């Protein structure tokens, strides 16, 4: 089965990682007439237009004032053809910087309006800018750290230390758990989510465990259900702020629900018929909704729904 890449994957750039160590080349690309900059301000992107056929991410051309607005050196993202792309982390300010047309918006709130290629590039830029903002100092000795390798590492400026760190992506597992017959799926919701939304079961991988062990532990902690037969399905970059979601299917060994760690406010078993009725007036599930269409959780649910009528 072929399918289109999950939202936020499929960045349409050649990352050209072999160039990152060539500081002179990167500096020339930065000031070239074709260079494009993706501005990121307080984790928001500059977006113009309000309807799907008009909405576009705004990118900037090189100018001295663009560089002066940056909080950290622009990060080399790669090439689109001959065009070099950079992420531009802007300085914090009370009001949005007047740097181009449009409005600064949170990516997850505008993603459904954007072309998939733009959404993926913005997610990549966002992840890099957030990493720099959170790693201004060396984690080993506390001295200032400098952006190196085109922004793909930071190096401690204390020559006695010299510690280098690299952009982090925190692995999180997310799992559609079905009962032994494959007729019901386990879905939960957190109190802070939008009203009525239920999702598959997710949590962060801890040091010292395999992904499969993480699925088993997280599911038990959140729902009290024991699972086995954990199978990997797909993954999705999730830079909110720094994760990659690893999608699984697993089989329940027990079915009794017990909200062990109180992370979920509710958790239930749903049949396919139940899930298809989510949001449908006149059904017991009219007040519920499926995960957002661009999320891997929705992909896991849709894949499961498609397996049986
Ligand atoms: Zn250091």
PDB file of N, CA, C and O in Angstrom, residues 160-208:
ATOM      1  N   UNK A 160      38.826  24.888  27.204  1.00  0.00           N
ATOM      2  CA  UNK A 160      39.160  23.747  28.070  1.00  0.00           C
ATOM      3  C   UNK A 160      38.052  22.686  28.040  1.00  0.00           C
ATOM      4  O   UNK A 160      38.254  21.557  28.484  1.00  0.00           O
ATOM      5  N   UNK A 161      36.889  23.074  27.507  1.00  0.00           N
ATOM      6  CA  UNK A 161      35.742  22.148  27.471  1.00  0.00           C
ATOM      7  C   UNK A 161      35.491  21.709  26.023  1.00  0.00           C
ATOM      8  O   UNK A 161      35.740  20.568  25.664  1.00  0.00           O
ATOM      9  N   UNK A 162      35.031  22.630  25.176  1.00  0.00           N
ATOM     10  CA  UNK A 162      34.850  22.321  23.758  1.00  0.00           C
ATOM     11  C   UNK A 162      33.724  21.349  23.455  1.00  0.00           C
ATOM     12  O   UNK A 162      33.615  20.830  22.343  1.00  0.00           O
ATOM     13  N   UNK A 163      32.863  21.114  24.431  1.00  0.00           N
ATOM     14  CA  UNK A 163      31.769  20.147  24.242  1.00  0.00           C
ATOM     15  C   UNK A 163      30.869  20.554  23.070  1.00  0.00           C
ATOM     16  O   UNK A 163      30.518  21.722  22.928  1.00  0.00           O
ATOM     17  N   UNK A 164      30.530  19.585  22.226  1.00  0.00           N
ATOM     18  CA  UNK A 164      29.643  19.838  21.109  1.00  0.00           C
ATOM     19  C   UNK A 164      28.304  19.174  21.375  1.00  0.00           C
ATOM     20  O   UNK A 164      28.264  18.034  21.843  1.00  0.00           O
ATOM     21  N   UNK A 165      27.203  19.860  21.047  1.00  0.00           N
ATOM     22  CA  UNK A 165      25.894  19.211  21.158  1.00  0.00           C
ATOM     23  C   UNK A 165      25.164  19.338  19.829  1.00  0.00           C
ATOM     24  O   UNK A 165      25.466  20.214  19.019  1.00  0.00           O
ATOM     25  N   UNK A 166      24.233  18.450  19.620  1.00  0.00           N
ATOM     26  CA  UNK A 166      23.534  18.322  18.338  1.00  0.00           C
ATOM     27  C   UNK A 166      22.026  18.434  18.552  1.00  0.00           C
ATOM     28  O   UNK A 166      21.532  18.134  19.644  1.00  0.00           O
ATOM     29  N   UNK A 167      21.291  18.847  17.503  1.00  0.00           N
ATOM     30  CA  UNK A 167      19.838  19.011  17.660  1.00  0.00           C
ATOM     31  C   UNK A 167      19.185  17.735  18.173  1.00  0.00           C
ATOM     32  O   UNK A 167      19.465  16.647  17.679  1.00  0.00           O
ATOM     33  N   UNK A 168      18.343  17.907  19.154  1.00  0.00           N
ATOM     34  CA  UNK A 168      17.686  16.771  19.796  1.00  0.00           C
ATOM     35  C   UNK A 168      16.294  16.541  19.219  1.00  0.00           C
ATOM     36  O   UNK A 168      15.580  17.482  18.887  1.00  0.00           O
ATOM     37  N   UNK A 169      15.931  15.286  19.108  1.00  0.00           N
ATOM     38  CA  UNK A 169      14.553  14.917  18.789  1.00  0.00           C
ATOM     39  C   UNK A 169      14.132  13.874  19.807  1.00  0.00           C
ATOM     40  O   UNK A 169      14.734  12.806  19.883  1.00  0.00           O
ATOM     41  N   UNK A 170      13.142  14.204  20.624  1.00  0.00           N
ATOM     42  CA  UNK A 170      12.716  13.286  21.690  1.00  0.00           C
ATOM     43  C   UNK A 170      11.752  12.251  21.124  1.00  0.00           C
ATOM     44  O   UNK A 170      10.688  12.610  20.601  1.00  0.00           O
ATOM     45  N   UNK A 171      12.073  10.967  21.228  1.00  0.00           N
ATOM     46  CA  UNK A 171      11.158   9.945  20.723  1.00  0.00           C
ATOM     47  C   UNK A 171       9.936   9.776  21.636  1.00  0.00           C
ATOM     48  O   UNK A 171      10.067   9.697  22.854  1.00  0.00           O
ATOM     49  N   UNK A 172       8.775   9.746  21.012  1.00  0.00           N
ATOM     50  CA  UNK A 172       7.539   9.471  21.746  1.00  0.00           C
ATOM     51  C   UNK A 172       6.802   8.357  21.010  1.00  0.00           C
ATOM     52  O   UNK A 172       6.760   8.355  19.778  1.00  0.00           O
ATOM     53  N   UNK A 173       6.266   7.418  21.754  1.00  0.00           N
ATOM     54  CA  UNK A 173       5.511   6.328  21.134  1.00  0.00           C
ATOM     55  C   UNK A 173       4.024   6.654  21.174  1.00  0.00           C
ATOM     56  O   UNK A 173       3.539   7.284  22.115  1.00  0.00           O
ATOM     57  N   UNK A 174       3.318   6.271  20.126  1.00  0.00           N
ATOM     58  CA  UNK A 174       1.869   6.485  20.075  1.00  0.00           C
ATOM     59  C   UNK A 174       1.255   5.236  19.451  1.00  0.00           C
ATOM     60  O   UNK A 174       1.727   4.765  18.420  1.00  0.00           O
ATOM     61  N   UNK A 175       0.237   4.691  20.106  1.00  0.00           N
ATOM     62  CA  UNK A 175      -0.173   3.332  19.778  1.00  0.00           C
ATOM     63  C   UNK A 175      -1.684   3.190  19.679  1.00  0.00           C
ATOM     64  O   UNK A 175      -2.407   3.652  20.569  1.00  0.00           O
ATOM     65  N   UNK A 176      -2.121   2.540  18.610  1.00  0.00           N
ATOM     66  CA  UNK A 176      -3.518   2.110  18.569  1.00  0.00           C
ATOM     67  C   UNK A 176      -3.570   0.701  19.147  1.00  0.00           C
ATOM     68  O   UNK A 176      -2.970  -0.218  18.594  1.00  0.00           O
ATOM     69  N   UNK A 177      -4.269   0.588  20.277  1.00  0.00           N
ATOM     70  CA  UNK A 177      -4.381  -0.702  20.961  1.00  0.00           C
ATOM     71  C   UNK A 177      -5.738  -1.287  20.636  1.00  0.00           C
ATOM     72  O   UNK A 177      -6.773  -0.625  20.813  1.00  0.00           O
ATOM     73  N   UNK A 178      -5.723  -2.533  20.118  1.00  0.00           N
ATOM     74  CA  UNK A 178      -7.001  -3.188  19.825  1.00  0.00           C
ATOM     75  C   UNK A 178      -7.156  -4.394  20.735  1.00  0.00           C
ATOM     76  O   UNK A 178      -6.174  -4.922  21.253  1.00  0.00           O
ATOM     77  N   UNK A 179      -8.423  -4.817  20.912  1.00  0.00           N
ATOM     78  CA  UNK A 179      -8.650  -5.999  21.728  1.00  0.00           C
ATOM     79  C   UNK A 179      -8.265  -7.251  20.931  1.00  0.00           C
ATOM     80  O   UNK A 179      -7.915  -7.159  19.752  1.00  0.00           O
ATOM     81  N   UNK A 180      -8.345  -8.396  21.568  1.00  0.00           N
ATOM     82  CA  UNK A 180      -7.863  -9.634  20.932  1.00  0.00           C
ATOM     83  C   UNK A 180      -8.610  -9.942  19.638  1.00  0.00           C
ATOM     84  O   UNK A 180      -8.018 -10.436  18.676  1.00  0.00           O
ATOM     85  N   UNK A 181      -9.888  -9.612  19.584  1.00  0.00           N
ATOM     86  CA  UNK A 181     -10.693  -9.889  18.385  1.00  0.00           C
ATOM     87  C   UNK A 181     -10.475  -8.846  17.297  1.00  0.00           C
ATOM     88  O   UNK A 181     -10.923  -9.017  16.163  1.00  0.00           O
ATOM     89  N   UNK A 182      -9.800  -7.753  17.648  1.00  0.00           N
ATOM     90  CA  UNK A 182      -9.597  -6.675  16.670  1.00  0.00           C
ATOM     91  C   UNK A 182     -10.866  -5.894  16.390  1.00  0.00           C
ATOM     92  O   UNK A 182     -11.001  -5.249  15.349  1.00  0.00           O
ATOM     93  N   UNK A 183     -11.798  -5.903  17.339  1.00  0.00           N
ATOM     94  CA  UNK A 183     -13.093  -5.246  17.129  1.00  0.00           C
ATOM     95  C   UNK A 183     -13.222  -3.916  17.864  1.00  0.00           C
ATOM     96  O   UNK A 183     -14.078  -3.101  17.541  1.00  0.00           O
ATOM     97  N   UNK A 184     -12.390  -3.700  18.880  1.00  0.00           N
ATOM     98  CA  UNK A 184     -12.478  -2.453  19.658  1.00  0.00           C
ATOM     99  C   UNK A 184     -11.090  -1.844  19.808  1.00  0.00           C
ATOM    100  O   UNK A 184     -10.090  -2.569  19.923  1.00  0.00           O
ATOM    101  N   UNK A 185     -11.054  -0.510  19.832  1.00  0.00           N
ATOM    102  CA  UNK A 185      -9.785   0.212  20.002  1.00  0.00           C
ATOM    103  C   UNK A 185      -9.851   1.051  21.271  1.00  0.00           C
ATOM    104  O   UNK A 185     -10.917   1.574  21.638  1.00  0.00           O
ATOM    105  N   UNK A 186      -8.703   1.190  21.923  1.00  0.00           N
ATOM    106  CA  UNK A 186      -8.606   1.919  23.181  1.00  0.00           C
ATOM    107  C   UNK A 186      -8.224   3.372  22.893  1.00  0.00           C
ATOM    108  O   UNK A 186      -7.205   3.640  22.273  1.00  0.00           O
ATOM    109  N   UNK A 187      -9.082   4.306  23.334  1.00  0.00           N
ATOM    110  CA  UNK A 187      -8.827   5.730  23.081  1.00  0.00           C
ATOM    111  C   UNK A 187      -9.038   6.496  24.388  1.00  0.00           C
ATOM    112  O   UNK A 187      -9.963   6.214  25.145  1.00  0.00           O
ATOM    113  N   UNK A 188      -8.178   7.486  24.604  1.00  0.00           N
ATOM    114  CA  UNK A 188      -8.287   8.271  25.828  1.00  0.00           C
ATOM    115  C   UNK A 188      -8.248   9.755  25.531  1.00  0.00           C
ATOM    116  O   UNK A 188      -7.967  10.171  24.403  1.00  0.00           O
ATOM    117  N   UNK A 189      -8.547  10.548  26.551  1.00  0.00           N
ATOM    118  CA  UNK A 189      -8.444  11.997  26.372  1.00  0.00           C
ATOM    119  C   UNK A 189      -7.872  12.649  27.627  1.00  0.00           C
ATOM    120  O   UNK A 189      -8.105  12.212  28.743  1.00  0.00           O
ATOM    121  N   UNK A 190      -7.091  13.716  27.392  1.00  0.00           N
ATOM    122  CA  UNK A 190      -6.572  14.525  28.492  1.00  0.00           C
ATOM    123  C   UNK A 190      -7.509  15.715  28.691  1.00  0.00           C
ATOM    124  O   UNK A 190      -8.089  16.234  27.732  1.00  0.00           O
ATOM    125  N   UNK A 191      -7.601  16.163  29.950  1.00  0.00           N
ATOM    126  CA  UNK A 191      -8.528  17.252  30.296  1.00  0.00           C
ATOM    127  C   UNK A 191      -8.214  18.522  29.514  1.00  0.00           C
ATOM    128  O   UNK A 191      -9.103  19.306  29.201  1.00  0.00           O
ATOM    129  N   UNK A 192      -6.932  18.737  29.173  1.00  0.00           N
ATOM    130  CA  UNK A 192      -6.547  20.002  28.527  1.00  0.00           C
ATOM    131  C   UNK A 192      -6.852  20.023  27.028  1.00  0.00           C
ATOM    132  O   UNK A 192      -6.703  21.059  26.386  1.00  0.00           O
ATOM    133  N   UNK A 193      -7.242  18.887  26.451  1.00  0.00           N
ATOM    134  CA  UNK A 193      -7.516  18.850  25.015  1.00  0.00           C
ATOM    135  C   UNK A 193      -8.835  19.526  24.678  1.00  0.00           C
ATOM    136  O   UNK A 193      -9.686  19.713  25.542  1.00  0.00           O
ATOM    137  N   UNK A 194      -9.018  19.849  23.376  1.00  0.00           N
ATOM    138  CA  UNK A 194     -10.286  20.434  22.949  1.00  0.00           C
ATOM    139  C   UNK A 194     -11.415  19.474  23.311  1.00  0.00           C
ATOM    140  O   UNK A 194     -11.236  18.254  23.316  1.00  0.00           O
ATOM    141  N   UNK A 195     -12.559  20.051  23.615  1.00  0.00           N
ATOM    142  CA  UNK A 195     -13.706  19.285  24.087  1.00  0.00           C
ATOM    143  C   UNK A 195     -14.002  18.079  23.213  1.00  0.00           C
ATOM    144  O   UNK A 195     -14.122  18.196  22.004  1.00  0.00           O
ATOM    145  N   UNK A 196     -14.111  16.915  23.855  1.00  0.00           N
ATOM    146  CA  UNK A 196     -14.601  15.723  23.165  1.00  0.00           C
ATOM    147  C   UNK A 196     -13.577  14.957  22.353  1.00  0.00           C
ATOM    148  O   UNK A 196     -13.897  13.908  21.813  1.00  0.00           O
ATOM    149  N   UNK A 197     -12.349  15.462  22.244  1.00  0.00           N
ATOM    150  CA  UNK A 197     -11.386  14.761  21.396  1.00  0.00           C
ATOM    151  C   UNK A 197     -10.759  13.570  22.127  1.00  0.00           C
ATOM    152  O   UNK A 197     -10.274  13.719  23.236  1.00  0.00           O
ATOM    153  N   UNK A 198     -10.799  12.426  21.461  1.00  0.00           N
ATOM    154  CA  UNK A 198     -10.155  11.217  21.967  1.00  0.00           C
ATOM    155  C   UNK A 198      -9.014  10.853  21.031  1.00  0.00           C
ATOM    156  O   UNK A 198      -9.092  11.090  19.828  1.00  0.00           O
ATOM    157  N   UNK A 199      -7.947  10.283  21.617  1.00  0.00           N
ATOM    158  CA  UNK A 199      -6.775   9.963  20.810  1.00  0.00           C
ATOM    159  C   UNK A 199      -6.219   8.604  21.205  1.00  0.00           C
ATOM    160  O   UNK A 199      -6.617   8.014  22.221  1.00  0.00           O
ATOM    161  N   UNK A 200      -5.294   8.121  20.379  1.00  0.00           N
ATOM    162  CA  UNK A 200      -4.588   6.890  20.714  1.00  0.00           C
ATOM    163  C   UNK A 200      -3.620   7.175  21.871  1.00  0.00           C
ATOM    164  O   UNK A 200      -3.378   8.330  22.215  1.00  0.00           O
ATOM    165  N   UNK A 201      -3.029   6.146  22.417  1.00  0.00           N
ATOM    166  CA  UNK A 201      -2.290   6.279  23.680  1.00  0.00           C
ATOM    167  C   UNK A 201      -0.814   6.618  23.398  1.00  0.00           C
ATOM    168  O   UNK A 201      -0.149   5.915  22.628  1.00  0.00           O
ATOM    169  N   UNK A 202      -0.317   7.691  24.028  1.00  0.00           N
ATOM    170  CA  UNK A 202       1.023   8.187  23.700  1.00  0.00           C
ATOM    171  C   UNK A 202       1.833   8.504  24.952  1.00  0.00           C
ATOM    172  O   UNK A 202       1.271   8.782  26.017  1.00  0.00           O
ATOM    173  N   UNK A 203       3.158   8.464  24.803  1.00  0.00           N
ATOM    174  CA  UNK A 203       4.032   8.864  25.897  1.00  0.00           C
ATOM    175  C   UNK A 203       5.482   8.863  25.453  1.00  0.00           C
ATOM    176  O   UNK A 203       5.813   8.338  24.382  1.00  0.00           O
ATOM    177  N   UNK A 204       6.341   9.467  26.264  1.00  0.00           N
ATOM    178  CA  UNK A 204       7.757   9.580  25.904  1.00  0.00           C
ATOM    179  C   UNK A 204       8.530   8.305  26.230  1.00  0.00           C
ATOM    180  O   UNK A 204       8.277   7.651  27.245  1.00  0.00           O
ATOM    181  N   UNK A 205       9.474   8.011  25.357  1.00  0.00           N
ATOM    182  CA  UNK A 205      10.392   6.902  25.590  1.00  0.00           C
ATOM    183  C   UNK A 205      11.362   7.308  26.698  1.00  0.00           C
ATOM    184  O   UNK A 205      11.857   8.444  26.696  1.00  0.00           O
ATOM    185  N   UNK A 206      11.610   6.406  27.639  1.00  0.00           N
ATOM    186  CA  UNK A 206      12.567   6.694  28.705  1.00  0.00           C
ATOM    187  C   UNK A 206      13.899   6.029  28.411  1.00  0.00           C
ATOM    188  O   UNK A 206      13.958   5.030  27.680  1.00  0.00           O
ATOM    189  N   UNK A 207      14.985   6.601  28.961  1.00  0.00           N
ATOM    190  CA  UNK A 207      16.287   5.955  28.781  1.00  0.00           C
ATOM    191  C   UNK A 207      16.237   4.511  29.279  1.00  0.00           C
ATOM    192  O   UNK A 207      15.586   4.211  30.289  1.00  0.00           O
ATOM    193  N   UNK A 208      16.912   3.635  28.568  1.00  0.00           N
ATOM    194  CA  UNK A 208      17.043   2.257  29.033  1.00  0.00           C
ATOM    195  C   UNK A 208      15.874   1.368  28.699  1.00  0.00           C
ATOM    196  O   UNK A 208      15.696   0.324  29.329  1.00  0.00           O
TER     197      UNK A 208
END
